[in-house]
CSV table of C-alpha atoms and ligand atoms in Angstrom, one decimal:
chain,number,residue,atom,x,y,z
A,335,UNK,CA,-29.8,9.0,-10.1
A,336,UNK,CA,-26.3,9.6,-11.3
A,337,UNK,CA,-23.6,7.5,-9.7
A,338,UNK,CA,-20.1,8.7,-8.8
A,339,UNK,CA,-18.7,7.1,-11.9
A,340,UNK,CA,-20.8,9.3,-14.1
A,341,UNK,CA,-18.6,12.2,-13.0
A,342,UNK,CA,-15.3,10.6,-13.0
A,343,UNK,CA,-13.2,9.9,-16.1
A,344,UNK,CA,-12.3,6.2,-16.6
A,345,UNK,CA,-8.6,5.3,-16.5
A,346,UNK,CA,-7.0,6.2,-19.8
A,347,UNK,CA,-4.7,3.4,-21.0
A,348,UNK,CA,-3.3,5.4,-23.8
A,349,UNK,CA,-2.2,8.2,-21.4
A,350,UNK,CA,-0.9,5.7,-18.9
A,351,UNK,CA,1.2,3.9,-21.6
A,352,UNK,CA,2.5,7.2,-22.9
A,353,UNK,CA,3.3,8.5,-19.4
A,354,UNK,CA,5.2,5.3,-18.6
A,355,UNK,CA,7.3,5.5,-21.7
A,356,UNK,CA,10.1,2.9,-21.5
A,357,UNK,CA,9.4,2.1,-17.8
A,358,UNK,CA,9.6,-1.4,-16.5
A,359,UNK,CA,5.9,-1.2,-15.9
A,360,UNK,CA,5.0,-0.2,-19.5
A,361,UNK,CA,5.6,-3.6,-21.1
A,362,UNK,CA,2.8,-5.8,-19.7
A,363,UNK,CA,-0.1,-3.6,-18.6
A,364,UNK,CA,-3.2,-5.7,-17.9
A,365,UNK,CA,-6.4,-3.7,-17.6
A,366,UNK,CA,-9.8,-5.0,-16.5
A,367,UNK,CA,-13.0,-3.1,-16.1
A,368,UNK,CA,-14.0,-5.7,-13.5
A,369,UNK,CA,-12.0,-8.5,-11.8
A,370,UNK,CA,-12.3,-10.5,-8.6
A,371,UNK,CA,-9.0,-9.1,-7.2
A,372,UNK,CA,-6.0,-7.6,-9.0
A,373,UNK,CA,-3.8,-9.5,-6.6
A,374,UNK,CA,-5.4,-12.8,-7.5
A,375,UNK,CA,-5.2,-12.2,-11.2
A,376,UNK,CA,-1.5,-11.1,-10.9
A,377,UNK,CA,-0.8,-14.3,-8.9
A,378,UNK,CA,-2.4,-16.4,-11.7
A,379,UNK,CA,-0.3,-14.5,-14.3
A,380,UNK,CA,2.8,-15.1,-12.3
A,381,UNK,CA,2.1,-18.8,-12.1
A,382,UNK,CA,1.8,-18.7,-16.0
A,383,UNK,CA,5.2,-17.1,-16.2
A,384,UNK,CA,4.3,-13.4,-16.7
A,385,UNK,CA,7.4,-11.2,-16.5
A,386,UNK,CA,8.6,-8.9,-13.8
A,387,UNK,CA,6.9,-5.5,-14.1
A,388,UNK,CA,3.5,-6.9,-15.1
A,389,UNK,CA,0.8,-4.5,-13.8
A,390,UNK,CA,-2.8,-5.5,-13.3
A,391,UNK,CA,-5.1,-2.5,-12.9
A,392,UNK,CA,-8.9,-2.6,-12.6
A,393,UNK,CA,-11.8,-0.2,-12.2
A,394,UNK,CA,-13.7,-2.6,-10.0
A,395,UNK,CA,-12.9,-5.6,-7.8
A,396,UNK,CA,-15.7,-8.1,-7.0
A,397,UNK,CA,-13.6,-9.8,-4.3
A,398,UNK,CA,-11.0,-7.2,-3.3
A,399,UNK,CA,-8.8,-8.4,-0.5
A,400,UNK,CA,-7.1,-6.7,2.4
A,401,UNK,CA,-4.8,-8.1,5.1
A,402,UNK,CA,-6.0,-10.5,7.7
A,403,UNK,CA,-8.7,-11.9,5.4
A,404,UNK,CA,-10.6,-8.6,5.3
A,405,UNK,CA,-12.5,-7.3,2.2
A,406,UNK,CA,-11.3,-4.2,0.4
A,407,UNK,CA,-14.3,-2.1,-0.6
A,408,UNK,CA,-14.0,0.4,-3.5
A,409,UNK,CA,-16.9,1.6,-5.6
A,410,UNK,CA,-16.4,1.0,-9.4
A,411,UNK,CA,-14.4,3.6,-11.2
A,412,UNK,CA,-13.6,5.7,-8.1
A,413,UNK,CA,-10.2,4.8,-6.9
A,414,UNK,CA,-6.9,3.2,-7.8
A,415,UNK,CA,-6.7,-0.6,-7.6
A,416,UNK,CA,-3.7,-2.3,-8.9
A,417,UNK,CA,-1.1,-5.0,-8.4
A,418,UNK,CA,2.5,-5.3,-9.4
A,419,UNK,CA,4.3,-8.5,-10.2
A,420,UNK,CA,7.9,-8.5,-9.2
A,421,UNK,CA,10.6,-11.1,-9.3
A,422,UNK,CA,13.3,-9.6,-7.1
A,423,UNK,CA,16.5,-11.3,-6.1
A,424,UNK,CA,15.7,-10.9,-2.4
A,425,UNK,CA,15.7,-13.3,0.5
A,426,UNK,CA,12.2,-14.0,1.8
A,427,UNK,CA,12.9,-12.1,5.1
A,428,UNK,CA,13.6,-8.9,3.1
A,429,UNK,CA,10.4,-8.9,1.0
A,430,UNK,CA,8.7,-6.5,3.3
A,431,UNK,CA,11.1,-3.8,2.4
A,432,UNK,CA,9.2,-3.6,-0.9
A,433,UNK,CA,6.0,-2.8,0.9
A,434,UNK,CA,7.9,0.0,2.6
A,435,UNK,CA,9.3,1.3,-0.7
A,436,UNK,CA,5.8,1.2,-2.4
A,437,UNK,CA,4.4,3.1,0.6
A,438,UNK,CA,7.1,5.8,0.1
A,439,UNK,CA,6.6,6.0,-3.6
A,440,UNK,CA,2.9,6.4,-3.1
A,441,UNK,CA,3.4,9.1,-0.5
A,442,UNK,CA,5.7,11.0,-2.8
A,443,UNK,CA,3.4,10.7,-5.8
A,444,UNK,CA,0.4,11.9,-3.8
A,445,UNK,CA,2.4,14.8,-2.5
A,446,UNK,CA,3.5,15.8,-6.0
A,447,UNK,CA,0.0,15.4,-7.5
A,448,UNK,CA,-2.2,16.7,-4.6
A,449,UNK,CA,0.1,18.4,-2.0
A,450,UNK,CA,-1.1,16.0,0.7
A,451,UNK,CA,1.4,14.7,3.2
A,452,UNK,CA,0.5,11.1,4.3
A,453,UNK,CA,2.0,9.0,7.0
A,454,UNK,CA,2.6,5.3,7.2
A,455,UNK,CA,0.7,3.2,9.7
A,456,UNK,CA,2.8,0.1,10.2
A,457,UNK,CA,2.7,-2.4,8.5
A,458,UNK,CA,1.0,-1.4,5.3
A,459,UNK,CA,-1.4,1.6,5.5
A,460,UNK,CA,-1.2,5.2,4.4
A,461,UNK,CA,-3.0,7.6,6.7
A,462,UNK,CA,-3.9,11.3,6.5
A,463,UNK,CA,-4.5,12.6,10.0
A,464,UNK,CA,-6.3,9.7,11.7
A,465,UNK,CA,-7.9,8.3,8.6
A,466,UNK,CA,-6.9,5.6,6.2
A,467,UNK,CA,-6.2,6.6,2.6
A,468,UNK,CA,-4.6,3.5,1.2
A,469,UNK,CA,-3.6,0.0,2.0
A,470,UNK,CA,-1.0,-2.4,0.5
A,471,UNK,CA,-1.4,-6.1,0.3
A,472,UNK,CA,2.0,-7.9,-0.1
A,473,UNK,CA,1.9,-11.6,-1.1
A,474,UNK,CA,4.8,-13.7,-2.3
A,475,UNK,CA,5.8,-17.2,-3.2
A,476,UNK,CA,9.0,-18.9,-2.2
A,477,UNK,CA,10.7,-21.9,-3.8
A,478,UNK,CA,13.8,-23.5,-2.3
A,479,UNK,CA,14.2,-20.7,0.1
A,480,UNK,CA,14.3,-18.1,-2.7
A,481,UNK,CA,11.6,-15.6,-3.6
A,482,UNK,CA,9.8,-16.7,-6.8
A,483,UNK,CA,7.6,-13.7,-7.2
A,484,UNK,CA,6.1,-10.9,-5.1
A,485,UNK,CA,2.7,-9.3,-5.7
A,486,UNK,CA,2.3,-5.8,-4.3
A,487,UNK,CA,-1.4,-4.7,-4.4
A,488,UNK,CA,-2.3,-1.1,-3.7
A,489,UNK,CA,-5.8,0.2,-3.0
A,490,UNK,CA,-5.8,4.0,-2.9
A,491,UNK,CA,-9.0,6.0,-2.2
A,492,UNK,CA,-8.9,8.8,-4.8
A,493,UNK,CA,-12.6,9.8,-5.3
A,494,UNK,CA,-14.5,7.7,-3.0
A,495,UNK,CA,-16.1,10.0,-0.5
A,496,UNK,CA,-16.7,7.7,2.5
A,497,UNK,CA,-20.0,8.4,4.2
A,498,UNK,CA,-19.0,9.5,7.7
A,499,UNK,CA,-20.0,7.4,10.7
A,500,UNK,CA,-20.6,4.1,8.8
A,501,UNK,CA,-18.4,1.0,9.5
A,502,UNK,CA,-14.9,1.2,8.1
A,503,UNK,CA,-15.8,4.5,6.4
A,504,UNK,CA,-15.7,6.1,9.8
A,505,UNK,CA,-11.9,5.8,9.6
A,506,UNK,CA,-11.4,6.2,5.9
A,507,UNK,CA,-10.7,9.1,3.6
A,508,UNK,CA,-9.9,9.9,0.0
A,509,UNK,CA,-7.8,12.4,-1.9
A,510,UNK,CA,-11.0,14.1,-3.0
A,511,UNK,CA,-12.4,14.3,0.6
A,512,UNK,CA,-9.2,15.9,1.7
A,513,UNK,CA,-8.6,18.4,-1.1
A,514,UNK,CA,-12.0,18.9,-2.7
A,515,UNK,CA,-10.3,18.5,-6.0
A,516,UNK,CA,-10.6,15.7,-8.6
A,517,UNK,CA,-7.3,14.1,-9.2
A,518,UNK,CA,-6.5,12.5,-12.5
A,519,UNK,CA,-6.2,8.8,-11.6
A,520,UNK,CA,-4.2,7.9,-14.7
A,521,UNK,CA,-1.7,10.6,-13.9
A,522,UNK,CA,-1.5,9.5,-10.3
A,523,UNK,CA,-0.9,5.9,-11.3
A,524,UNK,CA,1.9,6.9,-13.7
A,525,UNK,CA,3.5,9.0,-10.9
A,526,UNK,CA,3.3,6.1,-8.4
A,527,UNK,CA,4.8,3.6,-10.9
A,528,UNK,CA,7.6,5.8,-12.1
A,529,UNK,CA,8.6,6.7,-8.6
A,530,UNK,CA,8.4,3.2,-7.4
A,531,UNK,CA,10.5,2.0,-10.3
A,532,UNK,CA,13.4,4.2,-9.1
A,533,UNK,CA,13.1,3.1,-5.4
A,534,UNK,CA,12.6,-0.6,-6.4
A,535,UNK,CA,15.8,-0.4,-8.5
A,536,UNK,CA,17.7,0.7,-5.3
A,537,UNK,CA,16.0,-1.8,-3.0
A,538,UNK,CA,16.8,-4.7,-5.4
A,539,UNK,CA,20.5,-3.8,-5.0
A,540,UNK,CA,20.2,-3.6,-1.2
A,541,UNK,CA,20.5,0.2,-1.2
A,542,UNK,CA,17.8,0.7,1.3
A,543,UNK,CA,19.4,3.2,3.8
A,544,UNK,CA,17.5,6.3,2.7
A,545,UNK,CA,14.2,4.4,2.5
A,546,UNK,CA,14.7,2.8,5.9
A,547,UNK,CA,15.3,6.2,7.5
A,548,UNK,CA,12.3,7.9,5.8
A,549,UNK,CA,10.0,5.0,6.7
A,550,UNK,CA,10.9,5.5,10.3
A,551,UNK,CA,10.5,9.3,10.0
A,552,UNK,CA,7.1,8.9,8.4
A,553,UNK,CA,5.8,6.2,10.6
A,554,UNK,CA,2.7,7.2,12.5
A,555,UNK,CA,2.9,4.7,15.3
A,556,UNK,CA,6.5,5.3,16.6
A,557,UNK,CA,6.8,6.8,20.0
A,558,UNK,CA,3.1,5.9,20.8
A,559,UNK,CA,1.5,3.4,23.1
A,560,UNK,CA,0.2,0.6,20.9
A,561,UNK,CA,-1.8,-2.6,21.1
A,562,UNK,CA,-0.8,-5.3,18.6
A,563,UNK,CA,-3.3,-8.0,17.8
A,564,UNK,CA,-1.7,-11.3,17.0
A,565,UNK,CA,-3.4,-14.6,16.4
A,566,UNK,CA,-2.0,-15.7,19.8
A,567,UNK,CA,-3.4,-12.6,21.7
A,568,UNK,CA,-2.6,-8.9,22.3
A,569,UNK,CA,0.7,-7.2,23.2
A,570,UNK,CA,0.7,-3.8,24.7
A,571,UNK,CA,3.8,-1.6,24.5
A,572,UNK,CA,5.5,1.4,23.2
A,573,UNK,CA,6.4,1.5,19.5
A,574,UNK,CA,10.2,2.2,19.2
A,575,UNK,CA,11.3,1.7,15.6
A,576,UNK,CA,11.0,-0.2,12.3
A,577,UNK,CA,14.0,-2.4,11.7
A,578,UNK,CA,15.8,-2.9,8.4
A,579,UNK,CA,13.5,-5.8,7.4
A,580,UNK,CA,10.4,-3.8,8.1
A,581,UNK,CA,9.6,-5.4,11.5
A,582,UNK,CA,8.2,-3.2,14.3
A,583,UNK,CA,10.2,-3.1,17.5
A,584,UNK,CA,8.2,-2.4,20.7
A,585,UNK,CA,9.0,-2.3,24.4
A,586,UNK,CA,6.3,-4.3,26.1
A,587,UNK,CA,4.9,-3.6,29.6
A,588,UNK,CA,7.6,-5.7,31.2
A,589,UNK,CA,10.3,-3.5,29.6
A,590,UNK,CA,11.3,-6.2,27.1
A,591,UNK,CA,11.9,-5.4,23.5
A,592,UNK,CA,9.9,-7.5,21.1
A,593,UNK,CA,10.2,-7.8,17.3
A,594,UNK,CA,6.8,-7.9,15.6
A,595,UNK,CA,6.8,-9.2,12.1
A,596,UNK,CA,3.1,-8.9,11.3
A,597,UNK,CA,-0.1,-8.0,13.2
A,598,UNK,CA,-2.7,-5.3,13.5
A,599,UNK,CA,-1.7,-2.2,15.4
A,600,UNK,CA,-3.9,0.2,17.2
A,601,UNK,CA,-2.6,3.4,18.7
A,602,UNK,CA,-3.9,4.2,22.1
A,603,UNK,CA,-4.8,7.9,21.6
A,604,UNK,CA,-6.4,9.7,24.5
A,605,UNK,CA,-10.0,8.7,24.4
A,606,UNK,CA,-10.0,6.8,21.1
A,607,UNK,CA,-8.1,4.1,19.2
A,608,UNK,CA,-6.8,4.4,15.7
B,1846,LIG,C1,-5.2,-3.6,3.6
B,1846,LIG,O1,-5.3,-2.4,3.9
B,1846,LIG,O2,-5.4,-4.5,4.3
B,1846,LIG,C2,-4.6,-3.8,2.2
B,1846,LIG,C3,-5.6,-3.5,1.1
B,1846,LIG,C4,-5.1,-3.8,-0.3
B,1846,LIG,C5,-6.1,-3.6,-1.3
B,1846,LIG,C6,-5.6,-3.7,-2.7
B,1846,LIG,S1,-6.7,-3.2,-3.9
B,1846,LIG,C7,-5.7,-3.8,-5.2
B,1846,LIG,C8,-5.2,-5.2,-4.7
B,1846,LIG,N1,-6.1,-6.2,-4.9
B,1846,LIG,C9,-6.6,-6.7,-3.8
B,1846,LIG,O3,-7.5,-7.6,-3.8
B,1846,LIG,N2,-6.1,-6.1,-2.7
B,1846,LIG,C10,-5.2,-5.1,-3.1
């Protein structure tokens, strides 16, 4: 039986390099057919001194990771799996702005390539309607109160057609599932990286106003009743806004505003949770 990968073109490094031209992300592009996790490899390269702008991209991950210790599942050759190594002059409390900026760059690239309009589910997911299209895993290291490096890992479902009704697939979707059209993954990767490069340039200089506003405008959870799962328990409240450092501000059941730095959010829709 033919597998999905028999129908999908592999990533084309020559096209990607040509498309990136003189971009920050063209200089050190690391490609693997299979790797445990692009974030793990990017981290190892960072520890060996790899430069800002290193990109690790893979067709398959054998131990792909999501937030909160979850696995990231992606059939070989179907989707986009990559990690960026950055060395920004940011305070640790501002690193999360980069997640926000990568989310916006990905939204804009998907819109340009496939005419789909995604929303952000705080803190790190891209959603189409009520289904997850992509996730970002942000990891960073700090030395003497300064950020040493940041790894931004993106998993974007391009061609994976999740089987409805099974586990996480119940709430997942892909560009192909939504459009019925095969999107060129190499082209999409180039679009994301080039757009991100521009936004990242601004973010590094602290010019985050436009991004902060857009992130709030595009945030799926705002104005909705939410439940936040923290290691210490659950908080119920109304999601009010995302602050300048990327934290979620909610009003809890007692009417007190709380600032949530990380956690898992579910939206209490009528009859179902997202
Ligand atoms: C999440 O939704 O929890 C984040 C998922 C992030 C997955 C990507 S795939 C590329 C990179 N390598 C990993 O191991 N994880 C990220």
